[in-house]
């Protein structure tokens, strides 16, 4: 089953949106297989955002993501990588559609509340970066036959 890496960024934690955000993934029908509240090291944040290392916003992004606790999660389900990106919405919260997490709760691109892996391969490497195997728990929801055809 497909898995994706989701992080509620420090702004989402500080604004008290943890329950709201986790609830949206739960209500959709996805399964939480790993979760921890952590203040990431600079090394971890730089690896996570390595693809952006030459961008002008990289330093500020790493400063921000290491500024306080974030909620790192792994969610599982059919098509969860692309579906999570849709639940999250466009990178810029001002242009993100209402109904999406960024569209409903954000204004600035540098305070867009949540991260989600952008492809299946990215998800695999991000999950391996943030979690050890022992921190992930496979389980089957008893609602599975009501969620999947
Ligand atoms: P994504 O989070 O929607 O995948 P990316 O383009 O991968 O967006 O950018 C990673 C993160 O970097 C964004 O979520 C946002 O927090 C930050 N970011 C992207 N572009 C800018 C910018 O122009 N200014 C400030 N921060 C930015
Ligand atoms: Mg991205």
CSV table of N, CA and C and ligand atoms in Angstrom, one decimal:
chain,number,residue,atom,x,y,z
A,1,UNK,N,0.9,-1.2,0.0
A,1,UNK,CA,0.0,0.0,0.0
A,1,UNK,C,0.9,1.3,0.0
A,2,UNK,N,0.4,2.3,-0.7
A,2,UNK,CA,1.2,3.5,-0.9
A,2,UNK,C,1.3,4.3,0.4
A,3,UNK,N,2.4,4.9,0.7
A,3,UNK,CA,2.6,5.8,1.8
A,3,UNK,C,3.2,7.1,1.5
A,4,UNK,N,2.9,8.1,2.3
A,4,UNK,CA,3.4,9.5,2.0
A,4,UNK,C,3.9,10.1,3.4
A,5,UNK,N,4.8,11.0,3.2
A,5,UNK,CA,5.3,11.8,4.4
A,5,UNK,C,4.6,13.1,4.5
A,6,UNK,N,4.0,13.4,5.6
A,6,UNK,CA,3.3,14.6,5.9
A,6,UNK,C,3.9,15.3,7.1
A,7,UNK,N,4.1,16.6,7.1
A,7,UNK,CA,4.6,17.3,8.3
A,7,UNK,C,3.7,18.5,8.5
A,8,UNK,N,3.2,18.6,9.7
A,8,UNK,CA,2.5,19.9,10.2
A,8,UNK,C,3.7,20.8,10.6
A,9,UNK,N,3.9,21.8,9.9
A,9,UNK,CA,5.1,22.7,10.1
A,9,UNK,C,4.9,23.5,11.4
A,10,UNK,N,6.0,24.1,11.9
A,10,UNK,CA,5.9,24.8,13.2
A,10,UNK,C,4.8,25.9,13.2
A,11,UNK,N,4.4,26.5,12.1
A,11,UNK,CA,3.3,27.4,12.1
A,11,UNK,C,2.0,26.7,12.4
A,12,UNK,N,1.8,25.6,11.8
A,12,UNK,CA,0.6,24.8,12.0
A,12,UNK,C,0.4,24.3,13.5
A,13,UNK,N,1.6,24.0,14.1
A,13,UNK,CA,1.6,23.6,15.5
A,13,UNK,C,1.2,24.8,16.4
A,14,UNK,N,1.9,25.9,16.1
A,14,UNK,CA,1.7,27.1,17.0
A,14,UNK,C,0.3,27.6,16.9
A,15,UNK,N,-0.3,27.4,15.7
A,15,UNK,CA,-1.7,27.9,15.5
A,15,UNK,C,-2.8,27.0,16.0
A,16,UNK,N,-2.4,25.9,16.5
A,16,UNK,CA,-3.4,25.0,17.1
A,16,UNK,C,-4.1,24.2,16.0
A,17,UNK,N,-3.5,23.9,14.9
A,17,UNK,CA,-4.2,23.2,13.8
A,17,UNK,C,-3.9,21.7,13.7
A,18,UNK,N,-3.2,21.2,14.7
A,18,UNK,CA,-2.8,19.8,14.6
A,18,UNK,C,-4.0,18.9,14.5
A,19,UNK,N,-5.0,19.0,15.4
A,19,UNK,CA,-6.2,18.2,15.4
A,19,UNK,C,-7.0,18.3,14.1
A,20,UNK,N,-7.2,19.5,13.7
A,20,UNK,CA,-7.9,19.8,12.5
A,20,UNK,C,-7.3,19.1,11.3
A,21,UNK,N,-6.0,19.2,11.2
A,21,UNK,CA,-5.3,18.6,10.0
A,21,UNK,C,-5.3,17.1,10.1
A,22,UNK,N,-4.9,16.5,11.2
A,22,UNK,CA,-5.0,15.1,11.3
A,22,UNK,C,-6.4,14.6,11.1
A,23,UNK,N,-7.4,15.3,11.5
A,23,UNK,CA,-8.8,14.9,11.3
A,23,UNK,C,-9.2,14.9,9.8
A,24,UNK,N,-8.6,15.8,9.0
A,24,UNK,CA,-8.9,15.7,7.6
A,24,UNK,C,-8.4,14.5,6.9
A,25,UNK,N,-7.2,14.1,7.3
A,25,UNK,CA,-6.6,12.8,6.7
A,25,UNK,C,-7.4,11.6,7.2
A,26,UNK,N,-7.8,11.6,8.5
A,26,UNK,CA,-8.5,10.5,9.0
A,26,UNK,C,-9.9,10.4,8.4
A,27,UNK,N,-10.6,11.6,8.2
A,27,UNK,CA,-11.9,11.6,7.7
A,27,UNK,C,-11.9,11.1,6.2
A,28,UNK,N,-10.8,11.4,5.5
A,28,UNK,CA,-10.7,11.0,4.1
A,28,UNK,C,-10.7,9.5,4.0
A,29,UNK,N,-10.1,8.8,5.0
A,29,UNK,CA,-10.1,7.4,5.0
A,29,UNK,C,-8.6,6.8,5.1
A,30,UNK,N,-7.6,7.7,5.1
A,30,UNK,CA,-6.3,7.3,5.1
A,30,UNK,C,-5.9,6.7,6.5
A,31,UNK,N,-4.8,6.0,6.6
A,31,UNK,CA,-4.4,5.3,7.8
A,31,UNK,C,-3.1,5.9,8.3
A,32,UNK,N,-3.0,6.3,9.5
A,32,UNK,CA,-1.8,6.8,10.1
A,32,UNK,C,-0.9,5.7,10.6
A,33,UNK,N,0.3,5.6,10.0
A,33,UNK,CA,1.2,4.5,10.4
A,33,UNK,C,2.4,5.0,11.2
A,34,UNK,N,2.6,6.3,11.3
A,34,UNK,CA,3.7,6.8,12.1
A,34,UNK,C,3.5,8.3,12.4
A,35,UNK,N,3.9,8.7,13.7
A,35,UNK,CA,3.7,10.1,14.0
A,35,UNK,C,4.6,10.4,15.2
A,36,UNK,N,5.3,11.6,15.1
A,36,UNK,CA,6.0,12.1,16.2
A,36,UNK,C,6.1,13.6,16.2
A,37,UNK,N,6.2,14.2,17.4
A,37,UNK,CA,6.4,15.7,17.5
A,37,UNK,C,7.9,15.9,17.7
A,38,UNK,N,8.6,16.6,16.8
A,38,UNK,CA,10.0,16.8,16.9
A,38,UNK,C,10.4,18.2,16.5
A,39,UNK,N,11.5,18.7,17.1
A,39,UNK,CA,12.1,19.9,16.6
A,39,UNK,C,13.3,19.4,15.8
A,40,UNK,N,13.3,19.5,14.5
A,40,UNK,CA,14.3,18.9,13.7
A,40,UNK,C,15.6,19.6,13.8
A,41,UNK,N,16.7,18.9,13.6
A,41,UNK,CA,18.0,19.5,13.5
A,41,UNK,C,18.2,20.2,12.2
A,42,UNK,N,19.2,21.1,12.1
A,42,UNK,CA,19.5,21.8,10.9
A,42,UNK,C,19.9,20.8,9.8
A,43,UNK,N,20.6,19.8,10.2
A,43,UNK,CA,21.1,18.8,9.2
A,43,UNK,C,19.9,18.0,8.6
A,44,UNK,N,18.9,17.7,9.4
A,44,UNK,CA,17.7,17.0,8.9
A,44,UNK,C,16.9,17.9,8.0
A,45,UNK,N,16.7,19.1,8.4
A,45,UNK,CA,15.9,20.1,7.6
A,45,UNK,C,16.6,20.4,6.3
A,46,UNK,N,18.0,20.5,6.3
A,46,UNK,CA,18.7,20.8,5.0
A,46,UNK,C,18.6,19.6,4.1
A,47,UNK,N,18.6,18.4,4.6
A,47,UNK,CA,18.5,17.2,3.8
A,47,UNK,C,17.1,17.1,3.2
A,48,UNK,N,16.1,17.4,4.1
A,48,UNK,CA,14.7,17.3,3.6
A,48,UNK,C,14.4,18.3,2.5
A,49,UNK,N,14.9,19.5,2.6
A,49,UNK,CA,14.7,20.5,1.6
A,49,UNK,C,15.9,20.7,0.6
A,50,UNK,N,16.7,19.6,0.5
A,50,UNK,CA,17.9,19.7,-0.3
A,50,UNK,C,17.7,20.1,-1.7
A,51,UNK,N,16.6,19.7,-2.3
A,51,UNK,CA,16.3,20.1,-3.7
A,51,UNK,C,16.2,21.6,-3.9
A,52,UNK,N,15.9,22.3,-2.8
A,52,UNK,CA,15.8,23.8,-2.9
A,52,UNK,C,17.1,24.5,-2.4
A,53,UNK,N,18.2,23.8,-2.3
A,53,UNK,CA,19.4,24.4,-1.6
A,53,UNK,C,19.9,25.7,-2.3
A,54,UNK,N,19.7,25.8,-3.6
A,54,UNK,CA,20.2,27.0,-4.3
A,54,UNK,C,19.1,28.1,-4.4
A,55,UNK,N,18.0,27.9,-3.9
A,55,UNK,CA,16.9,28.9,-4.0
A,55,UNK,C,17.2,30.0,-2.9
A,56,UNK,N,16.7,31.3,-3.3
A,56,UNK,CA,17.0,32.4,-2.3
A,56,UNK,C,16.3,32.2,-1.0
A,57,UNK,N,15.2,31.5,-0.9
A,57,UNK,CA,14.5,31.3,0.3
A,57,UNK,C,15.0,30.1,1.2
A,58,UNK,N,16.0,29.4,0.7
A,58,UNK,CA,16.4,28.2,1.4
A,58,UNK,C,16.8,28.4,2.9
A,59,UNK,N,17.7,29.5,3.1
A,59,UNK,CA,18.1,29.7,4.5
A,59,UNK,C,17.0,30.0,5.4
A,60,UNK,N,16.1,30.9,5.0
A,60,UNK,CA,14.9,31.2,5.8
A,60,UNK,C,14.0,30.0,6.0
A,61,UNK,N,13.9,29.2,5.0
A,61,UNK,CA,13.0,28.0,5.1
A,61,UNK,C,13.6,27.0,6.2
A,62,UNK,N,14.9,26.8,6.1
A,62,UNK,CA,15.5,25.9,7.1
A,62,UNK,C,15.5,26.5,8.5
A,63,UNK,N,15.7,27.9,8.6
A,63,UNK,CA,15.5,28.6,9.9
A,63,UNK,C,14.1,28.3,10.5
A,64,UNK,N,13.1,28.5,9.6
A,64,UNK,CA,11.8,28.4,10.1
A,64,UNK,C,11.4,26.9,10.5
A,65,UNK,N,11.8,26.0,9.7
A,65,UNK,CA,11.4,24.6,9.9
A,65,UNK,C,12.1,24.0,11.1
A,66,UNK,N,13.2,24.6,11.5
A,66,UNK,CA,13.9,24.2,12.7
A,66,UNK,C,13.6,25.0,14.0
A,67,UNK,N,12.6,26.0,13.8
A,67,UNK,CA,12.4,27.0,14.9
A,67,UNK,C,11.5,26.5,16.0
A,68,UNK,N,10.9,25.4,15.8
A,68,UNK,CA,10.0,24.8,16.8
A,68,UNK,C,9.5,23.4,16.5
A,69,UNK,N,8.7,22.8,17.3
A,69,UNK,CA,8.3,21.5,17.0
A,69,UNK,C,7.4,21.4,15.8
A,70,UNK,N,7.5,20.3,15.1
A,70,UNK,CA,6.6,20.0,14.0
A,70,UNK,C,6.1,18.6,14.2
A,71,UNK,N,5.0,18.2,13.5
A,71,UNK,CA,4.4,16.9,13.6
A,71,UNK,C,4.8,16.1,12.3
A,72,UNK,N,5.7,15.2,12.5
A,72,UNK,CA,6.0,14.3,11.3
A,72,UNK,C,5.1,13.1,11.3
A,73,UNK,N,4.6,12.8,10.1
A,73,UNK,CA,3.6,11.7,10.0
A,73,UNK,C,3.8,10.9,8.8
A,74,UNK,N,3.5,9.6,8.8
A,74,UNK,CA,3.4,8.8,7.6
A,74,UNK,C,1.9,8.3,7.5
A,75,UNK,N,1.3,8.6,6.4
A,75,UNK,CA,-0.1,8.2,6.1
A,75,UNK,C,-0.1,7.2,4.9
A,76,UNK,N,-1.0,6.2,5.0
A,76,UNK,CA,-1.0,5.1,4.1
A,76,UNK,C,-2.4,5.0,3.4
A,77,UNK,N,-2.4,4.6,2.2
A,77,UNK,CA,-3.7,4.4,1.5
A,77,UNK,C,-3.5,4.4,0.0
A,78,UNK,N,-4.6,4.0,-0.7
A,78,UNK,CA,-4.6,4.0,-2.2
A,78,UNK,C,-4.4,5.4,-2.7
A,79,UNK,N,-3.4,5.7,-3.5
A,79,UNK,CA,-3.2,7.0,-4.1
A,79,UNK,C,-2.9,8.1,-3.1
A,80,UNK,N,-2.4,7.8,-1.9
A,80,UNK,CA,-2.3,8.8,-0.9
A,80,UNK,C,-1.3,9.9,-1.2
A,81,UNK,N,-0.3,9.7,-2.0
A,81,UNK,CA,0.7,10.7,-2.3
A,81,UNK,C,0.0,11.9,-3.0
A,82,UNK,N,-0.6,11.6,-4.1
A,82,UNK,CA,-1.3,12.6,-4.9
A,82,UNK,C,-2.5,13.2,-4.2
A,83,UNK,N,-3.2,12.3,-3.5
A,83,UNK,CA,-4.4,12.8,-2.8
A,83,UNK,C,-4.1,13.7,-1.7
A,84,UNK,N,-3.0,13.4,-1.0
A,84,UNK,CA,-2.6,14.3,0.1
A,84,UNK,C,-2.2,15.7,-0.4
A,85,UNK,N,-1.5,15.7,-1.6
A,85,UNK,CA,-1.2,17.0,-2.2
A,85,UNK,C,-2.4,17.8,-2.5
A,86,UNK,N,-3.5,17.1,-2.9
A,86,UNK,CA,-4.8,17.8,-3.2
A,86,UNK,C,-5.4,18.3,-1.9
A,87,UNK,N,-5.4,17.5,-0.9
A,87,UNK,CA,-5.9,18.0,0.4
A,87,UNK,C,-5.2,19.2,0.9
A,88,UNK,N,-3.9,19.2,0.7
A,88,UNK,CA,-3.0,20.3,1.2
A,88,UNK,C,-3.2,21.6,0.4
A,89,UNK,N,-3.3,21.5,-1.0
A,89,UNK,CA,-3.5,22.6,-1.8
A,89,UNK,C,-2.2,23.2,-2.3
A,90,UNK,N,-2.3,24.3,-3.1
A,90,UNK,CA,-1.2,24.9,-3.8
A,90,UNK,C,-0.2,25.5,-2.8
A,91,UNK,N,1.1,25.6,-3.2
A,91,UNK,CA,2.2,26.1,-2.4
A,91,UNK,C,1.9,27.4,-1.7
A,92,UNK,N,1.3,28.3,-2.6
A,92,UNK,CA,1.0,29.7,-2.1
A,92,UNK,C,-0.4,29.7,-1.5
A,93,UNK,N,-0.6,29.8,-0.2
A,93,UNK,CA,-1.9,29.7,0.4
A,93,UNK,C,-2.9,30.7,-0.1
A,94,UNK,N,-2.4,31.9,-0.7
A,94,UNK,CA,-3.4,32.9,-1.2
A,94,UNK,C,-4.0,32.4,-2.5
A,95,UNK,N,-3.4,31.5,-3.2
A,95,UNK,CA,-4.0,31.0,-4.4
A,95,UNK,C,-4.5,29.6,-4.3
A,96,UNK,N,-4.2,29.0,-3.1
A,96,UNK,CA,-4.7,27.6,-2.9
A,96,UNK,C,-6.2,27.7,-2.8
A,97,UNK,N,-6.9,26.7,-3.3
A,97,UNK,CA,-8.4,26.6,-3.3
A,97,UNK,C,-8.9,26.5,-1.9
A,98,UNK,N,-10.0,27.3,-1.6
A,98,UNK,CA,-10.8,27.0,-0.4
A,98,UNK,C,-11.1,25.5,-0.3
A,99,UNK,N,-11.1,25.0,0.9
A,99,UNK,CA,-11.4,23.6,1.0
A,99,UNK,C,-10.1,22.8,1.2
A,100,UNK,N,-9.0,23.4,0.7
A,100,UNK,CA,-7.7,22.7,1.0
A,100,UNK,C,-7.2,23.3,2.3
A,101,UNK,N,-6.2,22.6,2.9
A,101,UNK,CA,-5.6,23.0,4.2
A,101,UNK,C,-5.0,24.4,4.0
A,102,UNK,N,-4.1,24.5,3.0
A,102,UNK,CA,-3.5,25.9,2.8
A,102,UNK,C,-4.5,26.9,2.5
A,103,UNK,N,-5.4,26.6,1.6
A,103,UNK,CA,-6.5,27.5,1.2
A,103,UNK,C,-7.4,28.0,2.3
A,104,UNK,N,-7.6,27.1,3.3
A,104,UNK,CA,-8.5,27.5,4.4
A,104,UNK,C,-7.8,28.2,5.5
A,105,UNK,N,-6.5,27.9,5.7
A,105,UNK,CA,-5.8,28.4,6.9
A,105,UNK,C,-4.6,29.3,6.7
A,106,UNK,N,-4.1,29.5,5.5
A,106,UNK,CA,-2.9,30.3,5.4
A,106,UNK,C,-3.0,31.5,4.5
A,107,UNK,N,-1.9,32.3,4.6
A,107,UNK,CA,-1.8,33.6,3.8
A,107,UNK,C,-0.4,33.6,3.1
A,108,UNK,N,0.7,33.4,3.8
A,108,UNK,CA,2.0,33.6,3.3
A,108,UNK,C,2.6,32.3,2.8
A,109,UNK,N,3.4,32.3,1.7
A,109,UNK,CA,4.0,31.1,1.1
A,109,UNK,C,5.0,30.5,2.1
A,110,UNK,N,5.7,31.4,2.9
A,110,UNK,CA,6.7,30.9,3.9
A,110,UNK,C,6.0,30.4,5.2
A,111,UNK,N,4.7,30.5,5.3
A,111,UNK,CA,4.0,30.0,6.5
A,111,UNK,C,2.8,29.2,5.9
A,112,UNK,N,3.1,28.2,5.2
A,112,UNK,CA,2.0,27.4,4.5
A,112,UNK,C,1.6,26.1,5.2
A,113,UNK,N,1.9,26.1,6.5
A,113,UNK,CA,1.3,25.1,7.5
A,113,UNK,C,1.7,23.7,7.4
A,114,UNK,N,1.9,23.2,6.2
A,114,UNK,CA,2.0,21.7,6.1
A,114,UNK,C,2.9,21.3,4.9
A,115,UNK,N,3.6,20.2,5.0
A,115,UNK,CA,4.4,19.6,3.9
A,115,UNK,C,3.8,18.3,3.5
A,116,UNK,N,3.8,18.0,2.2
A,116,UNK,CA,3.4,16.6,1.8
A,116,UNK,C,4.3,16.3,0.6
A,117,UNK,N,4.8,15.0,0.6
A,117,UNK,CA,5.7,14.5,-0.5
A,117,UNK,C,5.0,14.7,-1.8
A,118,UNK,N,5.9,15.0,-2.8
A,118,UNK,CA,5.3,15.4,-4.2
A,118,UNK,C,5.3,14.2,-5.1
A,119,UNK,N,5.8,13.1,-4.8
A,119,UNK,CA,5.8,11.9,-5.7
A,119,UNK,C,6.1,10.6,-4.9
A,120,UNK,N,5.7,9.5,-5.4
A,120,UNK,CA,5.9,8.2,-4.7
A,120,UNK,C,7.4,8.0,-4.3
A,121,UNK,N,8.3,8.3,-5.2
A,121,UNK,CA,9.7,8.1,-4.9
A,121,UNK,C,10.2,9.1,-3.8
A,122,UNK,N,9.7,10.3,-3.9
A,122,UNK,CA,10.1,11.3,-2.9
A,122,UNK,C,9.6,10.9,-1.6
A,123,UNK,N,8.4,10.4,-1.5
A,123,UNK,CA,7.7,9.9,-0.3
A,123,UNK,C,8.6,8.8,0.3
A,124,UNK,N,9.1,7.9,-0.4
A,124,UNK,CA,9.9,6.8,0.1
A,124,UNK,C,11.2,7.3,0.7
A,125,UNK,N,11.8,8.3,0.0
A,125,UNK,CA,13.1,8.8,0.6
A,125,UNK,C,12.8,9.7,1.8
A,126,UNK,N,11.7,10.5,1.8
A,126,UNK,CA,11.4,11.3,3.0
A,126,UNK,C,11.0,10.5,4.2
A,127,UNK,N,10.3,9.4,4.0
A,127,UNK,CA,9.9,8.5,5.1
A,127,UNK,C,11.2,7.9,5.7
A,128,UNK,N,12.1,7.5,4.9
A,128,UNK,CA,13.3,6.9,5.4
A,128,UNK,C,14.2,7.9,6.1
A,129,UNK,N,14.1,9.2,5.6
A,129,UNK,CA,14.9,10.3,6.3
A,129,UNK,C,14.3,10.6,7.7
A,130,UNK,N,13.0,10.6,7.8
A,130,UNK,CA,12.4,11.1,9.1
A,130,UNK,C,12.1,10.0,10.1
A,131,UNK,N,11.9,8.7,9.6
A,131,UNK,CA,11.5,7.6,10.5
A,131,UNK,C,12.4,6.4,10.3
A,132,UNK,N,12.6,5.7,11.4
A,132,UNK,CA,13.2,4.4,11.4
A,132,UNK,C,12.1,3.4,11.2
A,133,UNK,N,12.4,2.2,10.7
A,133,UNK,CA,11.4,1.1,10.5
A,133,UNK,C,10.6,0.8,11.8
A,134,UNK,N,11.3,0.8,12.9
A,134,UNK,CA,10.6,0.5,14.2
A,134,UNK,C,9.5,1.6,14.6
A,135,UNK,N,9.7,2.8,14.0
A,135,UNK,CA,8.7,3.8,14.4
A,135,UNK,C,7.5,3.8,13.6
A,136,UNK,N,7.4,2.9,12.6
A,136,UNK,CA,6.2,2.7,11.7
A,136,UNK,C,5.5,1.5,12.1
A,137,UNK,N,4.1,1.6,12.2
A,137,UNK,CA,3.3,0.5,12.6
A,137,UNK,C,2.3,0.2,11.6
A,138,UNK,N,2.4,-1.0,11.0
A,138,UNK,CA,1.4,-1.4,10.0
A,138,UNK,C,0.1,-1.9,10.7
A,139,UNK,N,-1.0,-1.5,10.3
A,139,UNK,CA,-2.3,-2.1,10.9
A,139,UNK,C,-3.4,-1.9,9.9
A,140,UNK,N,-4.4,-2.7,10.0
A,140,UNK,CA,-5.5,-2.6,9.1
A,140,UNK,C,-6.8,-2.1,9.8
A,141,UNK,N,-7.3,-1.0,9.2
A,141,UNK,CA,-8.5,-0.4,9.8
A,141,UNK,C,-9.7,-1.3,9.6
A,142,UNK,N,-10.5,-1.4,10.7
A,142,UNK,CA,-11.7,-2.2,10.7
A,142,UNK,C,-12.8,-1.6,9.8
A,143,UNK,N,-12.5,-0.3,9.3
A,143,UNK,CA,-13.5,0.3,8.4
A,143,UNK,C,-13.1,0.1,6.9
A,144,UNK,N,-12.0,-0.7,6.7
A,144,UNK,CA,-11.5,-0.9,5.4
A,144,UNK,C,-12.6,-1.2,4.3
A,145,UNK,N,-13.5,-2.1,4.6
A,145,UNK,CA,-14.5,-2.5,3.6
A,145,UNK,C,-15.5,-1.5,3.4
A,146,UNK,N,-15.6,-0.5,4.3
A,146,UNK,CA,-16.5,0.7,4.1
A,146,UNK,C,-15.8,1.8,3.4
A,147,UNK,N,-14.5,1.7,3.3
A,147,UNK,CA,-13.7,2.8,2.6
A,147,UNK,C,-13.3,2.4,1.2
A,148,UNK,N,-12.9,1.1,1.1
A,148,UNK,CA,-12.5,0.6,-0.2
A,148,UNK,C,-13.5,-0.4,-0.8
A,149,UNK,N,-13.7,-0.3,-2.1
A,149,UNK,CA,-14.6,-1.1,-2.9
A,149,UNK,C,-14.0,-2.5,-3.0
B,1,LIG,P1,5.5,22.5,-1.7
B,1,LIG,O1,5.7,22.5,-0.2
B,1,LIG,O2,4.1,22.9,-2.1
B,1,LIG,O3,6.0,21.2,-2.3
B,1,LIG,P2,8.0,23.7,-2.8
B,1,LIG,O4,8.1,24.4,-4.1
B,1,LIG,O5,8.6,22.3,-2.8
B,1,LIG,O6,6.5,23.6,-2.3
B,1,LIG,O7,8.7,24.5,-1.7
B,1,LIG,C1,9.0,24.0,-0.4
B,1,LIG,C2,8.6,25.0,0.7
B,1,LIG,O8,9.4,26.1,0.5
B,1,LIG,C3,7.2,25.5,0.5
B,1,LIG,O9,6.2,24.7,1.1
B,1,LIG,C4,7.3,26.9,1.2
B,1,LIG,O10,7.2,26.7,2.6
B,1,LIG,C5,8.7,27.3,0.9
B,1,LIG,N1,8.8,28.2,-0.3
B,1,LIG,C6,8.6,27.9,-1.5
B,1,LIG,N2,8.7,28.9,-2.3
B,1,LIG,C7,8.9,30.0,-1.5
B,1,LIG,C8,9.1,31.4,-1.7
B,1,LIG,O11,9.1,31.9,-2.8
B,1,LIG,N3,9.4,32.1,-0.6
B,1,LIG,C9,9.4,31.6,0.7
B,1,LIG,N4,9.2,30.3,0.9
B,1,LIG,C10,9.0,29.5,-0.2
B,2,LIG,MG1,7.9,20.4,-2.5
